[in-house]
XYZ file of C-alpha atoms in Angstrom:
345
model
C -17.469 3.171 -26.544
C -18.791 2.555 -22.968
C -16.862 0.839 -20.045
C -16.652 -2.904 -20.471
C -18.759 -5.249 -18.719
C -17.840 -7.083 -15.500
C -16.993 -10.820 -16.244
C -19.580 -13.145 -14.978
C -17.005 -15.146 -12.919
C -16.740 -11.955 -10.594
C -18.758 -12.479 -7.374
C -18.982 -9.327 -5.312
C -20.241 -11.394 -2.207
C -17.036 -13.192 -2.004
C -14.505 -10.071 -1.838
C -14.381 -10.624 1.920
C -13.278 -14.393 1.722
C -10.223 -16.310 1.344
C -10.371 -18.707 -1.708
C -7.971 -20.329 -4.323
C -8.088 -18.509 -7.675
C -8.648 -21.102 -10.471
C -6.061 -19.859 -12.625
C -6.457 -22.152 -15.595
C -10.396 -21.364 -15.688
C -9.672 -17.749 -15.467
C -7.040 -17.693 -18.000
C -9.438 -19.561 -20.471
C -11.982 -17.001 -19.554
C -9.695 -14.145 -20.268
C -8.849 -15.537 -23.638
C -12.407 -15.771 -24.589
C -12.964 -11.983 -23.209
C -10.272 -11.039 -25.690
C -12.210 -12.344 -28.480
C -15.522 -11.236 -27.408
C -14.391 -7.747 -26.740
C -11.772 -7.141 -29.301
C -9.182 -6.469 -26.811
C -5.699 -5.565 -27.804
C -2.284 -6.276 -26.135
C -1.422 -3.456 -23.632
C 1.715 -2.595 -25.531
C -0.642 -1.125 -28.254
C -2.144 1.314 -25.805
C -1.877 5.134 -27.236
C -2.246 6.315 -23.801
C -0.593 4.279 -21.151
C -2.281 3.968 -17.659
C -0.596 2.569 -14.571
C -2.770 1.239 -11.829
C -0.732 1.000 -8.469
C -2.610 -1.400 -5.878
C -1.010 -0.478 -2.569
C -1.036 -3.335 -0.139
C -4.182 -4.801 -1.075
C -3.489 -7.801 1.308
C -5.629 -10.456 3.327
C -3.851 -8.698 6.419
C -5.371 -5.227 5.770
C -8.464 -6.019 3.852
C -10.312 -8.873 5.632
C -12.285 -8.331 8.928
C -10.768 -11.639 10.374
C -7.141 -10.699 9.729
C -4.655 -8.838 11.921
C -4.762 -5.168 10.733
C -8.208 -4.909 8.951
C -8.767 -1.339 7.673
C -12.216 -1.021 8.586
C -12.455 2.874 8.137
C -15.410 4.686 9.905
C -18.086 2.425 8.348
C -16.538 -0.678 9.715
C -16.544 -2.413 6.244
C -14.019 0.035 4.682
C -11.513 -2.129 2.821
C -14.038 -4.784 1.772
C -16.182 -2.284 0.159
C -13.104 -0.712 -1.379
C -11.905 -3.952 -3.017
C -15.316 -4.639 -4.265
C -15.194 -1.247 -6.251
C -11.673 -1.730 -7.053
C -12.239 -5.075 -8.755
C -15.165 -3.789 -10.844
C -12.784 -0.724 -11.933
C -10.091 -3.173 -12.996
C -12.649 -5.492 -15.237
C -14.600 -2.294 -16.439
C -11.470 -0.562 -17.648
C -9.540 -3.615 -18.532
C -8.793 -2.249 -22.299
C -7.488 0.906 -20.878
C -5.178 -0.147 -17.856
C -1.640 -0.712 -19.359
C -0.109 -2.041 -16.352
C -0.680 -3.068 -12.677
C 1.808 -2.318 -9.932
C 0.713 -4.329 -6.621
C 2.776 -3.520 -3.795
C 2.984 -6.250 -0.835
C 3.823 -5.223 2.828
C 6.136 -7.834 3.895
C 7.319 -8.306 7.691
C 8.935 -10.697 10.187
C 8.618 -10.778 13.848
C 11.557 -8.846 14.848
C 11.156 -5.546 13.459
C 10.993 -2.113 15.292
C 7.400 -1.613 15.025
C 6.230 -4.933 16.510
C 5.866 -5.472 20.268
C 8.912 -7.899 20.661
C 11.300 -5.088 19.585
C 10.762 -3.018 22.836
C 10.452 -3.754 26.700
C 9.954 -1.630 29.565
C 11.633 -2.013 33.032
C 10.077 -5.289 33.824
C 10.293 -6.867 30.475
C 6.993 -6.126 29.266
C 6.120 -5.179 25.801
C 4.288 -2.509 24.377
C 0.649 -3.256 23.366
C -0.374 -2.986 19.759
C -1.367 0.462 18.797
C 1.043 2.087 21.501
C 2.444 5.300 19.947
C 6.260 5.497 21.238
C 7.146 9.169 21.674
C 10.534 10.789 21.788
C 10.047 11.512 25.406
C 8.971 7.795 26.014
C 12.599 6.899 24.621
C 14.540 9.526 26.511
C 12.736 8.553 29.870
C 13.645 4.942 29.349
C 9.767 3.963 29.309
C 10.703 1.834 26.207
C 14.000 0.183 25.511
C 15.245 -2.241 22.799
C 14.750 -5.776 23.651
C 18.288 -7.094 24.426
C 17.078 -10.351 23.150
C 16.111 -9.368 19.858
C 19.134 -7.076 19.357
C 21.276 -10.231 20.046
C 19.256 -12.577 17.663
C 19.671 -10.227 14.826
C 23.341 -9.880 15.289
C 23.289 -6.108 16.372
C 25.226 -4.126 18.806
C 23.336 -3.158 21.928
C 24.650 0.226 22.350
C 24.184 0.975 18.640
C 20.710 -0.198 18.745
C 19.624 1.919 21.903
C 21.297 5.111 20.252
C 19.565 4.145 16.937
C 16.287 4.155 18.796
C 16.551 7.834 20.154
C 17.661 8.930 16.504
C 14.708 7.122 14.941
C 11.859 8.500 17.023
C 13.759 12.143 16.628
C 13.867 11.703 12.915
C 10.216 10.705 12.758
C 9.322 13.729 14.730
C 11.383 16.318 12.758
C 10.237 14.808 9.352
C 6.659 15.330 10.069
C 6.118 11.518 10.019
C 3.773 9.505 12.304
C 5.233 8.793 15.846
C 6.747 5.179 15.831
C 3.620 2.932 16.253
C 3.510 -0.491 17.528
C 1.485 -2.596 15.081
C -0.230 -6.049 15.557
C 1.931 -8.601 14.080
C 0.898 -8.430 10.275
C 1.716 -9.129 6.608
C 3.955 -11.834 7.993
C 6.137 -13.378 5.214
C 4.684 -16.693 4.204
C 1.464 -16.454 5.970
C -1.912 -16.060 4.432
C -2.154 -12.531 5.702
C 0.568 -11.616 3.428
C -1.410 -12.645 0.071
C -3.253 -10.524 -1.990
C -7.035 -10.664 -1.475
C -8.137 -13.448 -3.768
C -10.835 -11.412 -5.403
C -8.185 -8.641 -6.323
C -5.654 -11.186 -7.284
C -8.154 -12.833 -9.795
C -8.568 -9.535 -11.364
C -4.946 -8.606 -11.658
C -4.376 -12.225 -13.185
C -7.373 -12.041 -15.593
C -6.128 -8.399 -16.538
C -2.377 -9.834 -17.314
C -3.661 -12.752 -19.329
C -6.243 -10.547 -21.076
C -3.885 -7.523 -21.834
C -0.688 -9.466 -22.243
C 0.627 -7.321 -19.362
C 2.878 -8.687 -16.668
C 1.954 -7.200 -13.381
C 4.793 -5.611 -11.700
C 4.778 -6.775 -7.956
C 6.590 -4.823 -5.534
C 7.831 -5.905 -2.220
C 8.408 -3.433 0.618
C 8.786 -3.425 4.652
C 11.302 -6.155 5.354
C 13.781 -3.930 6.965
C 13.910 -4.471 10.808
C 15.275 -0.924 11.408
C 12.567 1.108 10.011
C 8.845 1.382 9.212
C 8.002 1.236 5.329
C 4.731 2.614 4.628
C 5.517 4.002 1.257
C 6.478 1.581 -1.595
C 8.982 4.503 -2.707
C 11.029 4.469 0.369
C 11.215 3.941 4.138
C 10.365 6.184 6.908
C 14.138 6.613 7.923
C 16.783 6.072 5.301
C 19.971 6.578 7.331
C 21.020 5.705 11.124
C 22.834 8.106 13.703
C 26.055 7.679 12.177
C 24.961 8.814 8.842
C 25.087 5.277 7.312
C 22.358 4.452 4.958
C 19.816 1.741 6.103
C 17.627 2.130 3.037
C 16.942 4.563 0.178
C 14.159 6.066 -1.892
C 13.307 3.896 -4.888
C 13.883 6.556 -7.519
C 13.817 3.971 -10.473
C 10.383 3.093 -9.511
C 9.254 6.887 -9.384
C 10.877 7.589 -12.822
C 8.744 4.324 -14.127
C 5.663 5.476 -12.725
C 6.275 9.095 -14.208
C 6.823 7.541 -17.653
C 3.037 6.731 -17.771
C 0.615 9.086 -19.236
C -1.636 8.609 -16.205
C -0.982 6.916 -12.668
C -3.960 5.531 -10.722
C -3.593 4.852 -7.060
C -5.656 2.893 -4.775
C -5.335 0.430 -1.969
C -4.859 0.400 1.934
C -4.503 2.258 4.115
C -5.526 5.735 2.957
C -3.891 7.172 6.335
C -0.535 5.038 5.878
C 0.875 3.185 2.972
C -1.372 4.865 0.713
C -0.776 8.503 1.852
C 3.120 8.124 2.130
C 3.434 6.463 -1.271
C 1.718 9.532 -2.787
C 3.613 11.594 -0.679
C 6.933 10.326 -1.825
C 5.764 10.278 -5.544
C 4.721 14.173 -5.146
C 8.092 14.735 -3.732
C 9.840 13.000 -6.628
C 7.352 15.121 -9.175
C 8.580 18.337 -7.450
C 12.068 17.605 -7.973
C 11.568 17.278 -11.727
C 8.282 19.203 -12.830
C 5.440 20.349 -10.632
C 2.941 19.786 -13.516
C 3.714 16.020 -13.718
C 1.280 15.877 -10.739
C -1.784 16.368 -13.098
C -1.099 12.968 -14.344
C -1.820 11.113 -10.884
C -5.375 10.081 -10.000
C -6.476 9.163 -6.649
C -9.375 6.748 -6.297
C -11.059 7.995 -3.267
C -13.653 5.162 -2.906
C -10.964 2.448 -3.174
C -9.180 3.295 0.068
C -9.909 3.806 3.710
C -8.241 4.888 6.951
C -7.088 3.119 9.718
C -9.812 3.253 12.628
C -9.666 1.299 15.753
C -12.812 2.187 17.667
C -11.926 3.573 21.031
C -8.021 3.523 20.196
C -7.209 5.564 17.112
C -8.661 7.125 14.227
C -6.395 8.440 11.262
C -9.312 9.646 9.075
C -8.960 13.267 9.374
C -5.190 13.049 8.948
C -5.753 11.050 5.548
C -8.349 13.366 4.418
C -5.902 16.279 5.037
C -3.286 14.721 3.153
C -5.720 13.952 0.189
C -6.693 17.877 0.112
C -3.040 18.487 -0.112
C -2.400 16.122 -2.894
C -5.336 17.629 -4.720
C -3.970 21.239 -4.171
C -0.686 20.241 -5.742
C -2.444 19.319 -8.862
C -3.370 15.603 -8.383
C -6.848 14.353 -9.301
C -9.259 12.804 -6.226
C -11.633 10.674 -8.377
C -14.025 7.842 -7.889
C -13.958 4.449 -9.389
C -17.298 4.715 -10.949
C -16.389 7.827 -13.036
C -15.785 6.918 -16.640
C -12.049 6.848 -17.074
C -12.431 8.950 -20.423
C -13.548 11.634 -18.244
C -10.778 11.718 -16.236
C -8.041 11.477 -18.960
C -9.741 13.423 -21.625
C -10.183 12.559 -25.361
C -6.858 11.081 -25.695
C -8.023 8.090 -23.771
C -11.324 7.527 -25.694
C -12.134 4.119 -26.515
C -11.819 3.274 -29.988
């Protein structure tokens, strides 16, 4: 059988807008959709498929919000989410569970301007790259007011900042980046894009499948691009400040297929995939073949005249493909990815 049609309630022209999801109406629509298309509960799926939606939040996906992922086209995340919604609806009968991730921050975190000051007490501007040399030279230092507000020891945090930027450099990570305040807990920017939220809700009702929401990024001492672990997991004394999310890695690898989409390709998506690949390598390299990357449902961070991480993201995806993962498009019939086992019956 061909893919399912897109339900009539979906309006592709509203993907770039903020609006309330009408849950009762969508639930009733989903029940009717089940009857019309003879949908079965997800627990009956012969082939289990997990869709990971990385940080599909207003803060990253809508043009008027703080850290809009425009890509090189200028409409990157909006176009990505239009395709992502259609992908969910057309494959409603194949997707077993959706795992949405939520980047979650407060003001006083190491990658926000307030955390650092120069000799005159000025904060770094958004998108400032803080290098190891900057920290050694004292160009940027921890803000003592923030350190005290969080109940931390000033000398500890000073030494930790040196350790942190060195660890990023040694680990092949991006240098410490000062991001605009974004994904603020309790704010509108933190919420999922309404059109995507609606699609996830509709899927949950139609397939009797509870989405598995995952929160990340609220540790003040580290960036946390990947849902599977923070950028730095220990301090200069060897004490743990975070850890890899091994239970989630194990959960994802228990599915027959894992499909990954979201924002941004250059950061949270890339590092999530990288951590998953590391977890796969530790178990069985052949498991990489069950991972599918929706290349047309993700874009890179581009700030014209400031930064453009497109080439870094593309290189990462080439590396993932070389490891055995599949780079696919949302418009391809899902049966062609997964083979005859996933054929609709």
